[in-house]
Tab-separated table of C-alpha atoms in Angstrom:
chain	number	residue	atom	x	y	z
K	1	UNK	CA	13.826	-1.391	0.561
K	2	UNK	CA	12.657	1.863	2.527
K	3	UNK	CA	13.931	2.257	6.239
K	4	UNK	CA	11.300	2.074	8.856
K	5	UNK	CA	10.695	4.216	11.986
K	6	UNK	CA	10.373	0.828	13.860
K	7	UNK	CA	13.737	-0.833	13.863
K	8	UNK	CA	11.954	-3.910	15.024
K	9	UNK	CA	9.919	-3.987	11.920
K	10	UNK	CA	12.915	-3.962	9.623
K	11	UNK	CA	14.508	-6.659	11.703
K	12	UNK	CA	11.179	-8.780	11.444
K	13	UNK	CA	11.479	-8.259	7.540
K	14	UNK	CA	15.171	-9.001	7.432
K	15	UNK	CA	14.331	-12.123	9.546
K	16	UNK	CA	11.863	-13.524	7.202
K	17	UNK	CA	14.153	-12.865	4.111
K	18	UNK	CA	16.951	-14.543	5.874
K	19	UNK	CA	14.758	-17.663	6.656
K	20	UNK	CA	13.663	-17.948	2.913
K	21	UNK	CA	17.209	-18.178	1.833
K	22	UNK	CA	17.859	-20.806	4.704
K	23	UNK	CA	14.902	-22.697	3.389
K	24	UNK	CA	16.283	-22.389	-0.207
K	25	UNK	CA	19.587	-23.588	0.995
K	26	UNK	CA	18.055	-26.519	2.542
K	27	UNK	CA	16.172	-27.310	-0.666
K	28	UNK	CA	19.262	-27.060	-2.629
K	29	UNK	CA	20.979	-29.572	-0.311
K	30	UNK	CA	18.089	-31.974	-0.584
K	31	UNK	CA	18.262	-31.934	-4.389
K	32	UNK	CA	22.079	-32.358	-4.355
K	33	UNK	CA	21.884	-35.283	-1.733
K	34	UNK	CA	19.186	-37.012	-3.903
K	35	UNK	CA	21.051	-36.680	-7.120
K	36	UNK	CA	24.501	-37.903	-5.430
K	37	UNK	CA	22.934	-40.686	-3.814
K	38	UNK	CA	21.018	-41.759	-6.995
K	39	UNK	CA	24.391	-41.894	-8.679
K	40	UNK	CA	26.306	-43.758	-6.256
K	41	UNK	CA	23.315	-45.998	-5.139
K	42	UNK	CA	23.530	-44.941	-1.550
K	43	UNK	CA	20.113	-46.228	-0.131
K	44	UNK	CA	20.700	-44.791	3.168
K	45	UNK	CA	21.228	-41.546	1.948
K	46	UNK	CA	18.105	-41.713	-0.225
K	47	UNK	CA	16.266	-42.586	3.031
K	48	UNK	CA	17.604	-39.499	4.763
K	49	UNK	CA	16.310	-37.015	1.863
K	50	UNK	CA	12.968	-38.830	2.184
K	51	UNK	CA	13.046	-38.265	5.951
K	52	UNK	CA	14.463	-34.731	5.808
K	53	UNK	CA	11.445	-33.405	3.795
K	54	UNK	CA	9.681	-32.610	7.145
K	55	UNK	CA	12.363	-30.029	7.873
K	56	UNK	CA	11.436	-28.324	4.730
K	57	UNK	CA	7.951	-28.472	5.375
K	58	UNK	CA	8.410	-27.229	8.998
K	59	UNK	CA	10.261	-24.163	7.595
K	60	UNK	CA	7.406	-23.404	5.352
K	61	UNK	CA	4.706	-23.608	8.049
K	62	UNK	CA	6.998	-21.329	10.324
K	63	UNK	CA	7.807	-18.700	7.791
K	64	UNK	CA	4.175	-18.593	6.844
K	65	UNK	CA	3.254	-17.853	10.320
K	66	UNK	CA	5.893	-15.019	10.533
K	67	UNK	CA	4.522	-13.537	7.508
K	68	UNK	CA	0.919	-13.442	8.819
K	69	UNK	CA	2.168	-12.079	11.996
K	70	UNK	CA	3.780	-9.370	10.122
K	71	UNK	CA	0.820	-8.461	8.225
K	72	UNK	CA	-1.526	-8.483	11.188
K	73	UNK	CA	0.798	-6.404	13.401
K	74	UNK	CA	2.692	-4.237	11.074
K	75	UNK	CA	0.111	-3.688	8.372
K	76	UNK	CA	2.810	-3.191	5.841
K	77	UNK	CA	2.138	-1.369	2.825
K	78	UNK	CA	3.630	-0.747	-0.794
K	79	UNK	CA	7.119	-2.431	-1.178
K	80	UNK	CA	6.863	-4.009	2.317
K	81	UNK	CA	3.627	-5.717	1.628
K	82	UNK	CA	5.014	-6.892	-1.727
K	83	UNK	CA	8.017	-8.344	0.031
K	84	UNK	CA	5.731	-10.341	2.461
K	85	UNK	CA	3.409	-11.643	-0.290
K	86	UNK	CA	6.621	-12.615	-2.389
K	87	UNK	CA	7.780	-14.533	0.628
K	88	UNK	CA	4.315	-16.270	1.112
K	89	UNK	CA	4.477	-17.402	-2.615
K	90	UNK	CA	8.083	-18.207	-2.788
K	91	UNK	CA	8.158	-20.686	0.111
K	92	UNK	CA	5.142	-22.520	-1.492
K	93	UNK	CA	7.457	-23.127	-4.460
K	94	UNK	CA	10.356	-24.220	-2.248
K	95	UNK	CA	8.175	-26.465	-0.430
K	96	UNK	CA	7.130	-28.055	-3.680
K	97	UNK	CA	10.824	-28.356	-4.847
K	98	UNK	CA	11.381	-30.013	-1.566
K	99	UNK	CA	8.585	-32.612	-2.549
K	100	UNK	CA	10.415	-33.046	-5.956
K	101	UNK	CA	13.581	-33.800	-4.382
K	102	UNK	CA	11.788	-36.429	-1.869
K	103	UNK	CA	10.084	-37.982	-5.040
K	104	UNK	CA	13.554	-38.361	-6.748
K	105	UNK	CA	14.829	-40.063	-3.606
K	106	UNK	CA	11.808	-42.291	-3.217
K	107	UNK	CA	11.874	-43.481	-6.937
K	108	UNK	CA	15.713	-44.043	-6.708
K	109	UNK	CA	15.190	-45.882	-3.588
K	110	UNK	CA	12.919	-48.312	-5.364
K	111	UNK	CA	14.992	-48.794	-8.259
K	112	UNK	CA	17.990	-49.813	-6.038
K	113	UNK	CA	15.993	-51.972	-3.870
K	114	UNK	CA	14.590	-53.975	-7.101
K	115	UNK	CA	18.136	-53.883	-8.745
K	116	UNK	CA	16.465	-52.012	-11.729
K	117	UNK	CA	18.825	-49.028	-12.354
K	118	UNK	CA	20.437	-47.862	-15.436
K	119	UNK	CA	24.194	-48.673	-16.075
K	120	UNK	CA	25.338	-45.285	-16.769
K	121	UNK	CA	23.800	-44.285	-13.730
K	122	UNK	CA	21.198	-41.461	-14.250
K	123	UNK	CA	23.760	-39.546	-16.643
K	124	UNK	CA	21.131	-37.398	-18.273
K	125	UNK	CA	19.177	-36.898	-15.103
K	126	UNK	CA	22.272	-35.680	-13.586
K	127	UNK	CA	22.942	-33.175	-16.185
K	128	UNK	CA	19.393	-31.832	-15.994
K	129	UNK	CA	19.774	-31.616	-12.199
K	130	UNK	CA	22.738	-29.395	-12.649
K	131	UNK	CA	20.737	-27.049	-14.904
K	132	UNK	CA	17.829	-26.941	-12.434
K	133	UNK	CA	20.159	-26.283	-9.367
K	134	UNK	CA	21.667	-23.626	-11.195
K	135	UNK	CA	18.326	-22.166	-12.082
K	136	UNK	CA	17.241	-22.361	-8.235
K	137	UNK	CA	20.410	-20.794	-7.088
K	138	UNK	CA	19.980	-18.013	-9.680
K	139	UNK	CA	16.494	-17.353	-8.395
K	140	UNK	CA	17.411	-17.440	-4.836
K	141	UNK	CA	20.288	-14.941	-5.511
K	142	UNK	CA	17.781	-12.789	-7.423
K	143	UNK	CA	15.555	-12.896	-4.437
K	144	UNK	CA	18.403	-12.007	-2.085
K	145	UNK	CA	19.569	-9.125	-4.286
K	146	UNK	CA	16.111	-7.959	-5.665
K	147	UNK	CA	17.308	-8.606	-9.093
K	148	UNK	CA	14.510	-8.450	-11.429
K	149	UNK	CA	16.541	-9.359	-14.522
K	150	UNK	CA	17.021	-13.085	-13.417
K	151	UNK	CA	13.384	-13.773	-14.780
K	152	UNK	CA	14.542	-13.478	-18.334
K	153	UNK	CA	17.591	-15.746	-18.084
K	154	UNK	CA	15.377	-18.320	-16.159
K	155	UNK	CA	12.577	-18.134	-18.652
K	156	UNK	CA	15.276	-19.184	-21.344
K	157	UNK	CA	16.803	-21.557	-19.429
K	158	UNK	CA	13.454	-23.366	-18.531
K	159	UNK	CA	12.779	-23.559	-22.252
K	160	UNK	CA	16.033	-25.572	-22.574
K	161	UNK	CA	15.438	-27.793	-19.578
K	162	UNK	CA	12.047	-28.653	-21.171
K	163	UNK	CA	13.709	-29.573	-24.332
K	164	UNK	CA	16.181	-31.802	-22.463
K	165	UNK	CA	13.321	-33.472	-20.691
K	166	UNK	CA	11.445	-33.947	-23.971
K	167	UNK	CA	14.479	-35.514	-25.729
K	168	UNK	CA	15.174	-37.676	-22.478
K	169	UNK	CA	11.612	-39.003	-22.693
K	170	UNK	CA	12.159	-40.024	-26.503
K	171	UNK	CA	15.452	-41.778	-25.485
K	172	UNK	CA	13.770	-43.629	-22.831
K	173	UNK	CA	10.889	-44.706	-25.315
K	174	UNK	CA	13.404	-45.873	-27.642
K	175	UNK	CA	15.327	-48.011	-24.903
K	176	UNK	CA	11.835	-49.526	-24.054
K	177	UNK	CA	11.211	-50.353	-27.572
K	178	UNK	CA	14.452	-52.055	-28.168
K	179	UNK	CA	14.401	-54.003	-24.825
K	180	UNK	CA	11.128	-54.306	-23.108
K	181	UNK	CA	12.789	-55.974	-20.051
K	182	UNK	CA	14.041	-52.210	-19.445
K	183	UNK	CA	10.261	-50.764	-19.076
K	184	UNK	CA	10.139	-50.245	-15.357
K	185	UNK	CA	13.467	-48.721	-15.184
K	186	UNK	CA	12.945	-46.493	-17.970
K	187	UNK	CA	9.649	-45.182	-16.530
K	188	UNK	CA	11.258	-44.660	-13.135
K	189	UNK	CA	13.992	-42.591	-14.877
K	190	UNK	CA	11.361	-40.657	-16.643
K	191	UNK	CA	9.645	-39.716	-13.417
K	192	UNK	CA	12.947	-38.691	-12.014
K	193	UNK	CA	13.534	-36.355	-14.964
K	194	UNK	CA	9.910	-35.125	-14.623
K	195	UNK	CA	10.699	-34.146	-11.064
K	196	UNK	CA	13.758	-32.263	-12.125
K	197	UNK	CA	11.860	-30.489	-14.950
K	198	UNK	CA	9.489	-29.361	-12.412
K	199	UNK	CA	12.218	-27.892	-10.172
K	200	UNK	CA	13.105	-25.609	-13.163
K	201	UNK	CA	9.327	-24.562	-13.273
K	202	UNK	CA	9.339	-23.585	-9.662
K	203	UNK	CA	12.632	-21.742	-9.879
K	204	UNK	CA	11.198	-19.908	-12.728
K	205	UNK	CA	8.198	-18.994	-10.677
K	206	UNK	CA	10.210	-17.614	-7.872
K	207	UNK	CA	12.264	-15.382	-10.245
K	208	UNK	CA	8.943	-13.905	-11.498
K	209	UNK	CA	7.852	-13.120	-8.034
K	210	UNK	CA	10.991	-11.073	-7.594
K	211	UNK	CA	9.963	-9.031	-10.674
K	212	UNK	CA	6.647	-8.414	-9.032
K	213	UNK	CA	8.509	-7.366	-5.800
K	214	UNK	CA	10.928	-4.998	-7.398
K	215	UNK	CA	8.693	-3.660	-10.242
K	216	UNK	CA	5.227	-4.012	-8.959
K	217	UNK	CA	4.255	-5.734	-11.958
K	218	UNK	CA	2.794	-9.350	-12.358
K	219	UNK	CA	4.633	-11.040	-15.315
K	220	UNK	CA	3.490	-14.634	-14.698
K	221	UNK	CA	1.470	-16.139	-17.937
K	222	UNK	CA	3.179	-13.563	-20.070
K	223	UNK	CA	5.401	-14.049	-22.989
K	224	UNK	CA	9.162	-14.101	-22.949
K	225	UNK	CA	8.953	-10.521	-24.855
K	226	UNK	CA	6.690	-9.186	-22.296
K	227	UNK	CA	8.814	-10.719	-19.406
K	228	UNK	CA	11.825	-8.829	-20.951
K	229	UNK	CA	9.894	-5.621	-21.186
K	230	UNK	CA	8.834	-5.575	-17.763
K	231	UNK	CA	11.810	-6.881	-15.776
K	232	UNK	CA	14.381	-4.707	-17.961
K	233	UNK	CA	12.133	-1.662	-17.819
K	234	UNK	CA	10.689	0.177	-20.759
K	235	UNK	CA	13.962	1.323	-22.191
K	236	UNK	CA	14.508	-2.017	-23.591
K	237	UNK	CA	11.647	-2.026	-25.910
K	238	UNK	CA	11.127	1.619	-26.739
A	1	UNK	CA	-17.394	-13.916	9.191
A	2	UNK	CA	-17.757	-10.918	11.428
A	3	UNK	CA	-19.545	-7.819	10.176
A	4	UNK	CA	-17.639	-4.655	9.524
A	5	UNK	CA	-18.385	-0.926	10.017
A	6	UNK	CA	-17.507	-0.509	6.489
A	7	UNK	CA	-20.219	-2.066	4.146
A	8	UNK	CA	-17.708	-1.494	1.312
A	9	UNK	CA	-15.138	-3.808	3.017
A	10	UNK	CA	-17.772	-6.595	3.396
A	11	UNK	CA	-18.529	-6.051	-0.213
A	12	UNK	CA	-14.833	-6.459	-1.208
A	13	UNK	CA	-14.340	-9.510	0.951
A	14	UNK	CA	-17.586	-11.086	-0.621
A	15	UNK	CA	-16.395	-10.209	-4.163
A	16	UNK	CA	-13.142	-11.850	-3.783
A	17	UNK	CA	-14.739	-15.061	-2.504
A	18	UNK	CA	-17.213	-14.973	-5.299
A	19	UNK	CA	-14.444	-14.620	-7.713
A	20	UNK	CA	-12.633	-17.683	-6.375
A	21	UNK	CA	-15.812	-19.666	-6.628
A	22	UNK	CA	-15.976	-18.481	-10.414
A	23	UNK	CA	-12.411	-19.438	-11.014
A	24	UNK	CA	-13.102	-22.817	-9.326
A	25	UNK	CA	-16.118	-23.376	-11.824
A	26	UNK	CA	-14.055	-22.397	-14.796
A	27	UNK	CA	-11.281	-24.878	-13.801
A	28	UNK	CA	-13.840	-27.743	-13.307
A	29	UNK	CA	-15.401	-26.924	-16.786
A	30	UNK	CA	-11.794	-27.209	-18.073
A	31	UNK	CA	-11.145	-30.731	-16.595
A	32	UNK	CA	-14.453	-31.720	-17.694
A	33	UNK	CA	-14.074	-30.433	-21.220
A	34	UNK	CA	-10.726	-32.048	-21.414
A	35	UNK	CA	-11.785	-35.439	-20.341
A	36	UNK	CA	-14.989	-35.410	-22.712
A	37	UNK	CA	-12.978	-34.420	-25.504
A	38	UNK	CA	-10.306	-37.027	-24.595
A	39	UNK	CA	-12.798	-39.704	-24.635
A	40	UNK	CA	-14.788	-38.599	-27.826
A	41	UNK	CA	-11.560	-37.664	-29.648
A	42	UNK	CA	-12.692	-34.165	-30.375
A	43	UNK	CA	-9.504	-32.356	-31.172
A	44	UNK	CA	-11.099	-29.072	-31.671
A	45	UNK	CA	-12.423	-29.012	-28.115
A	46	UNK	CA	-8.816	-30.195	-26.880
A	47	UNK	CA	-7.529	-27.170	-28.677
A	48	UNK	CA	-10.064	-25.007	-26.941
A	49	UNK	CA	-9.028	-26.307	-23.569
A	50	UNK	CA	-5.558	-25.501	-24.314
A	51	UNK	CA	-6.301	-22.042	-25.469
A	52	UNK	CA	-8.869	-21.208	-22.541
A	53	UNK	CA	-6.227	-21.888	-19.786
A	54	UNK	CA	-5.378	-18.117	-20.280
A	55	UNK	CA	-8.715	-17.224	-18.945
A	56	UNK	CA	-7.867	-19.129	-15.768
A	57	UNK	CA	-4.534	-17.335	-15.697
A	58	UNK	CA	-6.048	-14.025	-16.001
A	59	UNK	CA	-8.572	-14.847	-13.105
A	60	UNK	CA	-5.580	-15.718	-10.872
A	61	UNK	CA	-3.777	-12.475	-11.716
A	62	UNK	CA	-6.901	-10.501	-11.253
A	63	UNK	CA	-7.855	-12.048	-7.696
A	64	UNK	CA	-4.338	-11.733	-6.645
A	65	UNK	CA	-4.328	-7.995	-7.166
A	66	UNK	CA	-7.713	-7.617	-5.638
A	67	UNK	CA	-6.223	-9.439	-2.505
A	68	UNK	CA	-3.256	-7.289	-2.350
A	69	UNK	CA	-5.430	-4.094	-2.580
A	70	UNK	CA	-7.552	-5.327	0.385
A	71	UNK	CA	-4.539	-5.848	2.444
A	72	UNK	CA	-2.962	-2.517	1.722
A	73	UNK	CA	-6.245	-0.465	1.968
A	74	UNK	CA	-8.241	-2.369	4.621
A	75	UNK	CA	-5.437	-3.793	6.799
A	76	UNK	CA	-7.474	-6.784	7.709
A	77	UNK	CA	-6.828	-8.627	10.881
A	78	UNK	CA	-7.767	-11.937	12.273
A	79	UNK	CA	-10.317	-13.866	10.364
A	80	UNK	CA	-10.409	-11.403	7.522
A	81	UNK	CA	-6.719	-11.543	7.150
A	82	UNK	CA	-6.928	-15.304	7.084
A	83	UNK	CA	-9.570	-15.222	4.487
A	84	UNK	CA	-7.384	-13.089	2.121
A	85	UNK	CA	-4.315	-15.316	2.740
A	86	UNK	CA	-6.588	-18.410	2.064
A	87	UNK	CA	-7.717	-16.775	-1.197
A	88	UNK	CA	-4.077	-15.924	-2.310
A	89	UNK	CA	-3.253	-19.743	-1.500
A	90	UNK	CA	-6.479	-21.331	-2.992
A	91	UNK	CA	-5.924	-19.576	-6.487
A	92	UNK	CA	-2.442	-20.648	-6.947
A	93	UNK	CA	-3.605	-24.138	-6.474
A	94	UNK	CA	-6.700	-23.522	-8.872
A	95	UNK	CA	-4.277	-22.136	-11.405
A	96	UNK	CA	-2.186	-25.215	-11.280
A	97	UNK	CA	-5.279	-27.281	-11.729
A	98	UNK	CA	-5.968	-25.407	-14.764
A	99	UNK	CA	-2.503	-26.232	-15.947
A	100	UNK	CA	-3.074	-29.738	-15.435
A	101	UNK	CA	-6.476	-29.676	-17.392
A	102	UNK	CA	-4.237	-27.986	-20.187
A	103	UNK	CA	-1.692	-30.719	-19.937
A	104	UNK	CA	-4.388	-33.419	-20.340
A	105	UNK	CA	-5.656	-31.617	-23.427
A	106	UNK	CA	-2.256	-31.344	-25.116
A	107	UNK	CA	-1.318	-34.826	-24.527
A	108	UNK	CA	-4.740	-36.125	-25.705
A	109	UNK	CA	-4.261	-33.841	-28.932
A	110	UNK	CA	-0.982	-35.460	-29.673
A	111	UNK	CA	-2.466	-38.868	-29.092
A	112	UNK	CA	-5.151	-38.330	-31.645
A	113	UNK	CA	-2.906	-36.642	-34.199
A	114	UNK	CA	-0.722	-39.514	-34.160
A	115	UNK	CA	-3.466	-42.052	-34.076
A	116	UNK	CA	-2.159	-43.638	-31.044
A	117	UNK	CA	-4.938	-43.662	-28.346
A	118	UNK	CA	-6.244	-46.716	-26.397
A	119	UNK	CA	-9.173	-48.716	-27.735
A	120	UNK	CA	-11.318	-48.607	-24.640
A	121	UNK	CA	-10.904	-44.791	-24.745
A	122	UNK	CA	-9.080	-43.731	-21.568
A	123	UNK	CA	-11.638	-45.701	-19.139
A	124	UNK	CA	-9.516	-45.692	-16.193
A	125	UNK	CA	-8.308	-42.068	-16.606
A	126	UNK	CA	-11.919	-41.220	-16.640
A	127	UNK	CA	-12.747	-42.976	-13.621
A	128	UNK	CA	-9.868	-41.354	-11.855
A	129	UNK	CA	-11.064	-37.916	-13.166
A	130	UNK	CA	-14.550	-38.370	-11.750
A	131	UNK	CA	-12.951	-38.815	-8.458
A	132	UNK	CA	-10.635	-35.796	-8.724
A	133	UNK	CA	-13.514	-33.640	-9.980
A	134	UNK	CA	-15.597	-34.675	-6.885
A	135	UNK	CA	-12.698	-33.849	-4.588
A	136	UNK	CA	-12.343	-30.333	-6.379
A	137	UNK	CA	-16.187	-29.876	-6.137
A	138	UNK	CA	-15.944	-30.982	-2.260
A	139	UNK	CA	-13.172	-28.396	-1.716
A	140	UNK	CA	-14.672	-25.531	-3.425
A	141	UNK	CA	-17.900	-26.260	-1.439
A	142	UNK	CA	-15.859	-26.192	1.649
A	143	UNK	CA	-14.455	-22.982	0.963
A	144	UNK	CA	-18.019	-21.466	0.139
A	145	UNK	CA	-19.533	-22.918	3.451
A	146	UNK	CA	-16.391	-22.426	5.586
A	147	UNK	CA	-16.581	-26.187	6.352
A	148	UNK	CA	-13.392	-27.369	7.979
A	149	UNK	CA	-14.621	-31.289	7.953
A	150	UNK	CA	-13.921	-31.477	4.248
A	151	UNK	CA	-10.146	-31.813	4.764
A	152	UNK	CA	-10.540	-35.244	6.426
A	153	UNK	CA	-12.757	-36.572	3.521
A	154	UNK	CA	-10.446	-35.176	0.973
A	155	UNK	CA	-7.303	-36.620	2.711
A	156	UNK	CA	-8.875	-39.997	2.587
A	157	UNK	CA	-10.102	-39.748	-1.073
A	158	UNK	CA	-6.546	-38.533	-1.935
A	159	UNK	CA	-5.049	-41.678	-0.677
A	160	UNK	CA	-7.388	-43.746	-2.722
A	161	UNK	CA	-6.873	-41.784	-5.769
A	162	UNK	CA	-3.064	-42.264	-5.384
A	163	UNK	CA	-3.684	-46.056	-5.235
A	164	UNK	CA	-5.706	-45.736	-8.478
A	165	UNK	CA	-2.986	-43.972	-10.087
A	166	UNK	CA	-0.351	-46.673	-8.782
A	167	UNK	CA	-2.399	-49.455	-10.132
A	168	UNK	CA	-3.009	-47.643	-13.385
A	169	UNK	CA	0.815	-47.170	-13.871
A	170	UNK	CA	1.292	-51.030	-13.052
A	171	UNK	CA	-1.451	-51.819	-15.636
A	172	UNK	CA	0.373	-49.774	-18.275
A	173	UNK	CA	3.505	-51.238	-17.467
A	174	UNK	CA	2.057	-54.656	-18.171
A	175	UNK	CA	0.493	-53.522	-21.588
A	176	UNK	CA	3.898	-52.259	-22.824
A	177	UNK	CA	5.774	-55.298	-21.831
A	178	UNK	CA	3.104	-57.581	-23.553
A	179	UNK	CA	3.218	-55.465	-26.823
A	180	UNK	CA	6.108	-52.855	-27.117
A	181	UNK	CA	4.134	-51.207	-29.930
A	182	UNK	CA	1.987	-49.760	-27.347
A	183	UNK	CA	4.658	-47.932	-25.419
A	184	UNK	CA	4.207	-44.331	-26.709
A	185	UNK	CA	0.593	-44.565	-26.114
A	186	UNK	CA	0.928	-46.005	-22.628
A	187	UNK	CA	3.275	-43.458	-21.526
A	188	UNK	CA	0.878	-40.708	-22.824
A	189	UNK	CA	-1.944	-42.350	-20.849
A	190	UNK	CA	0.342	-42.481	-17.617
A	191	UNK	CA	1.058	-38.735	-17.950
A	192	UNK	CA	-2.745	-38.065	-18.084
A	193	UNK	CA	-3.402	-40.043	-15.254
A	194	UNK	CA	-0.452	-38.539	-13.386
A	195	UNK	CA	-1.972	-35.012	-14.238
A	196	UNK	CA	-5.482	-36.248	-12.692
A	197	UNK	CA	-3.776	-37.324	-9.643
A	198	UNK	CA	-2.265	-33.908	-9.163
A	199	UNK	CA	-5.609	-32.558	-9.506
A	200	UNK	CA	-6.476	-34.415	-6.346
A	201	UNK	CA	-3.568	-33.080	-4.550
A	202	UNK	CA	-4.385	-29.702	-5.335
A	203	UNK	CA	-8.072	-30.116	-4.144
A	204	UNK	CA	-6.562	-31.426	-0.750
A	205	UNK	CA	-4.475	-28.555	-0.472
A	206	UNK	CA	-7.466	-26.208	-0.873
A	207	UNK	CA	-9.400	-28.068	1.864
A	208	UNK	CA	-6.556	-27.651	4.123
A	209	UNK	CA	-6.403	-23.788	3.642
A	210	UNK	CA	-10.225	-23.822	4.674
A	211	UNK	CA	-9.138	-25.725	8.067
A	212	UNK	CA	-6.724	-22.695	8.523
A	213	UNK	CA	-9.327	-20.262	7.645
A	214	UNK	CA	-11.950	-21.576	10.015
A	215	UNK	CA	-9.774	-22.883	12.887
A	216	UNK	CA	-6.697	-20.676	12.321
A	217	UNK	CA	-4.554	-23.967	12.475
A	218	UNK	CA	-2.150	-24.884	9.646
A	219	UNK	CA	-2.723	-28.699	9.155
A	220	UNK	CA	-0.548	-29.075	6.137
A	221	UNK	CA	2.214	-31.615	6.567
A	222	UNK	CA	0.292	-33.308	9.255
A	223	UNK	CA	-0.797	-37.013	9.544
A	224	UNK	CA	-4.417	-37.858	8.890
A	225	UNK	CA	-5.006	-38.381	12.620
A	226	UNK	CA	-3.811	-34.786	13.471
A	227	UNK	CA	-5.885	-33.476	10.558
A	228	UNK	CA	-8.940	-35.130	12.086
A	229	UNK	CA	-8.065	-33.644	15.506
A	230	UNK	CA	-7.621	-30.046	14.162
A	231	UNK	CA	-10.619	-30.095	11.679
A	232	UNK	CA	-13.286	-31.604	13.873
A	233	UNK	CA	-12.129	-29.913	17.070
A	234	UNK	CA	-10.715	-31.172	20.250
A	235	UNK	CA	-13.618	-33.124	21.263
A	236	UNK	CA	-13.146	-35.700	18.803
A	237	UNK	CA	-9.736	-36.810	20.453
A	238	UNK	CA	-10.219	-36.149	24.090
């Protein structure tokens, strides 16, 4: 990022970047807490995840306001403007990841309260969550280090996570057919896996905003080949 | 909106507003086409909905670029800046509504291809879709007319839509328990209803951005009471 005549402006940009990373850290914590509590059956902790989503929301509103103040007062151009727009988009995805963590906690709470939870406690969901958490961490890291190459990795990992989700759905359908008493439990498990799969989508989105930030190119809605070309530079394909 | 010395700037702002409404219209069409084809079993039309999502995506990217050019060149302040930020946020939600329409079409296509679709063809889903379409239409109308009061209505309708979705889930669980051969069909139907329920969420989001645009207040993540106070003005509660 270029240096500005106004040190104050640099500081403001640095502050919103730091806040995004704080928000990302909080969201990671929320997912981890939801998954741990889901596996241990800790309903109090699930309650806490549900309640703590307000902290994620508050951060989104605050960072959003900071961005708008910067646009209004500093009239940023070029890469500074891209940074602010990237932050505005990124926090929307982080907020929605927070919602998914809350959803996991809500569903889990209902499952324990009704005594309908799977005996091998959410083993597949836990594996999927590790992948999604890895993706989120990589996306935040890419944002922190302005690393446009993460988008490729994340697009590939997202495909794998989608496949894991699809095979988990098939497995749950088989369980339900074998023993219809497990239907409610299986459906709840499917919704937990769906929430995890969405976390992967949002992490992928964030990594695509970073490509826009660094390269000035919008690679959303493009094929994996196009993403490779844009994020690695033209050399990769010429 | 205030008038500007530069007629050209007025024209640019008007153009992005018009494009948002065009994008909204396209997204409404996509939902309607998906639901009609779902009920009639028109697989070709479902294919078309899936394919046409690229048009929605292209509009998002284009409007996004327009907004960034306006910020960079015009350095908008106050209500103009809020308009541009509102557009950036609104098109993200519209694009995701487009994704949900595509999801409905994809799931429907699989159901017809495998011959597993409900005999009373998606009656509940169709009712839910009418509510969601009404919400989207109201939200776009609020955006066009800068009407901050729509947010209240939409928050209330969204609660009702969530209830419809929850009772449809319960109904599907009952079907599955009664006849496990319907499990795959019921799960697909649940995912279609889930997509419709999300469309309602996105419509609600859009109406909340309009409150921010008109009143300068961020009412996301607030209670229905707070939303009423902010969107109707202080008079309502004092």
